[in-house]
């Protein structure tokens, strides 16, 4: 069912509004004015240049991890493993960032990004290959890979790649030549993420590879009939998703954290799932979804400071959004209205 | 005679389209009324209104003179209306008895009385001569039996009016005959029956009265005694329909498709095709006649590269096809009209234009290298929609907006417009209205005359008889006999289909 553009925007918008309504009740229960809270949230995140800059920095990895989930959704795969792929990419790029010394920036940054993409893709490949050749469900494998990657990254950051002579589990800081700068006070990584969104949107629409991915996602039997290799497209989609998640981790490392430390990247990949679903699996829809969630993440502590609301409210709002955007009831209610407009005779079925 | 069901001036619109326009009809107790019409004529909408699944915009529906609450299935059921849906509403892993009592279990102190339920199920089944084993598990039953369980479900609630929505679409010819017997039996016991179909033969065989719908309007009420098949067909489509396919003498040339000693397994890993050989020459139609489940599906899928061949070979003009590659089969020159258009033939959320290039999307002119050519795709869509009479306001609409017949025409358009050496047509007119059947048949003949070798596999013996130049009978995964269509004898083919060697 090709969704009308209206419902593509309406459902996410409604789910955010409904989430804010229920979140508002939770805020009111704490004895705080929810409207004031939302006002502070909005002001902090979007109404000043500094606020926007922080929001966009927070949104950057979310756009990319959202894309990593979205591209797999298009192929009919639910990539829960963006978190693991992202951590793998973050660690690989951190290593490339500190290990290579004396490279020019124009080589060092792309090289570190490539490391991130490769190692993100590697993790996703395992799940893709198991799905294609053994029929193992990707939700199971990606969840398990998340745990494995987190454990392995912990070990690597605490032993072979550990920064010497200090107690923390972390790698050394990356070289200055690997640092992604801000431009005009805005995070450069954000523009990379936007470029990826547009590129993926274009690829899905205009290339034969995009058509293969979409076809498999919508009806894999018909794809097989049409001569598309379901196995190859499954693996390819996971590879693309994994490499983008890896780049998300790499950009985070190279522009924000400056090194790999296990706790730094917590939850970015999981927020990607919310972003992808809120963006209806559309590579362009992911951008506003990520900015919204990035803004909420960015303003969380200020909101707490100014209004006294407990900081978990942001997590609660995100959970509510995820809940309502996936709530089948809401979707069905809206869909039913449109379905009746089928043209020749859809009603015989 | 007082009427059991009275429908008075019922109208229902969906958006711009009037699905039902002031339709009135009656069913008397013990009467079998066939609701006839093309796909999209409004039959389903009308019966759904009666059953309360659809709320009509206006009009009144009465059962035994009592008005039924519009759009309320509970009221319909309480007034003795039962409905057998096209897609069965059964739980596959449960037994017949369990399915029958689902939602209305006989209980004592909260404990389900299974024995009582089982006996009751057996009693109704016997009373109406349905012969269903109450302990059988639904998923083990053939389709015809599962359908009887659906009928039982309705009978259990003491139904006065039974509605059946295209009950024979999924049945083999034998099962169809058995179902018609069941319907006659029910009618004899006073149940009124309203059934939807677009198969004229069933109408002629069983209906007391025929109500014909077209474009949401009632165009006439008649009976099989008054009107022949040809006249009914004309009422349905609003013009003369040639029921016999008119075709010229075939001019067969060299063999294009050759299958030797083919062995194929079915989904349960049992041998379904057992050493089958056949040959189709360019410019002829070879029809495969047989009762469904004798290896036809596996044969077609193995030829088209969609199913593993465990033995034997497939040649296209002398070149051997690799195993398990739909792409290679396509590139070697096979067009495939698949048996199941929803599962394999179409991506229903794609536009009609995209569906028309589903297996040529990466070939010129629809792609230049890696880049899709949207202009060429759109142009092809407009051309094929026009030349294959696909009824739609625009090729950019999703395929899901089409009726069954137009969906099938979309698949046929895509496959035949490629002018391939070999066309494998599996059940090319299944679940399709009379007008579309005629059109698709003519297109297949035209493809033959342009020099394609056509392998036609169909469960409709009439279709095989009227289209084919040669007829091969399949039984137990083998071709048991081959006839020239001129010398073919319907009765003899029927015997061979049933497995008799005589």
CSV table of N, CA and C in Angstrom, one decimal, chain B residues 47 50 113 123 133 140 147 232 248 282 314 339 369 398 479:
chain,number,residue,atom,x,y,z
B,47,UNK,N,-23.1,-8.5,-0.4
B,47,UNK,CA,-23.3,-9.5,0.6
B,47,UNK,C,-22.7,-9.1,2.0
B,50,UNK,N,-25.3,-7.3,3.7
B,50,UNK,CA,-26.3,-8.2,4.3
B,50,UNK,C,-25.8,-8.8,5.6
B,113,UNK,N,-17.1,-28.4,27.4
B,113,UNK,CA,-17.6,-29.8,27.2
B,113,UNK,C,-17.2,-30.3,25.9
B,123,UNK,N,-23.3,-34.6,14.7
B,123,UNK,CA,-24.7,-34.7,14.4
B,123,UNK,C,-25.1,-33.7,13.3
B,133,UNK,N,-14.9,-35.2,9.5
B,133,UNK,CA,-14.4,-35.9,10.7
B,133,UNK,C,-14.2,-34.8,11.8
B,140,UNK,N,-4.5,-30.4,8.1
B,140,UNK,CA,-4.4,-31.6,7.3
B,140,UNK,C,-5.5,-31.8,6.3
B,147,UNK,N,-13.5,-26.0,3.7
B,147,UNK,CA,-14.7,-25.1,3.4
B,147,UNK,C,-15.9,-25.7,4.0
B,232,UNK,N,-26.2,-15.1,-20.2
B,232,UNK,CA,-25.7,-14.6,-18.8
B,232,UNK,C,-24.4,-13.9,-19.0
B,248,UNK,N,-7.2,-19.7,-35.3
B,248,UNK,CA,-6.8,-20.3,-36.6
B,248,UNK,C,-6.0,-21.6,-36.3
B,282,UNK,N,7.5,-24.0,-31.3
B,282,UNK,CA,7.1,-22.6,-31.5
B,282,UNK,C,5.8,-22.6,-32.3
B,314,UNK,N,16.0,-29.2,-18.7
B,314,UNK,CA,15.1,-28.3,-19.4
B,314,UNK,C,15.9,-27.6,-20.5
B,339,UNK,N,1.1,-18.9,-11.3
B,339,UNK,CA,-0.2,-19.4,-10.8
B,339,UNK,C,-0.8,-18.4,-9.7
B,369,UNK,N,22.4,1.2,-17.5
B,369,UNK,CA,23.4,0.8,-16.5
B,369,UNK,C,22.7,0.6,-15.1
B,398,UNK,N,-1.2,2.2,-7.2
B,398,UNK,CA,-0.7,0.9,-6.7
B,398,UNK,C,-1.5,-0.2,-7.4
B,479,UNK,N,3.3,-37.4,-17.6
B,479,UNK,CA,2.3,-37.2,-18.7
B,479,UNK,C,1.9,-38.6,-19.1
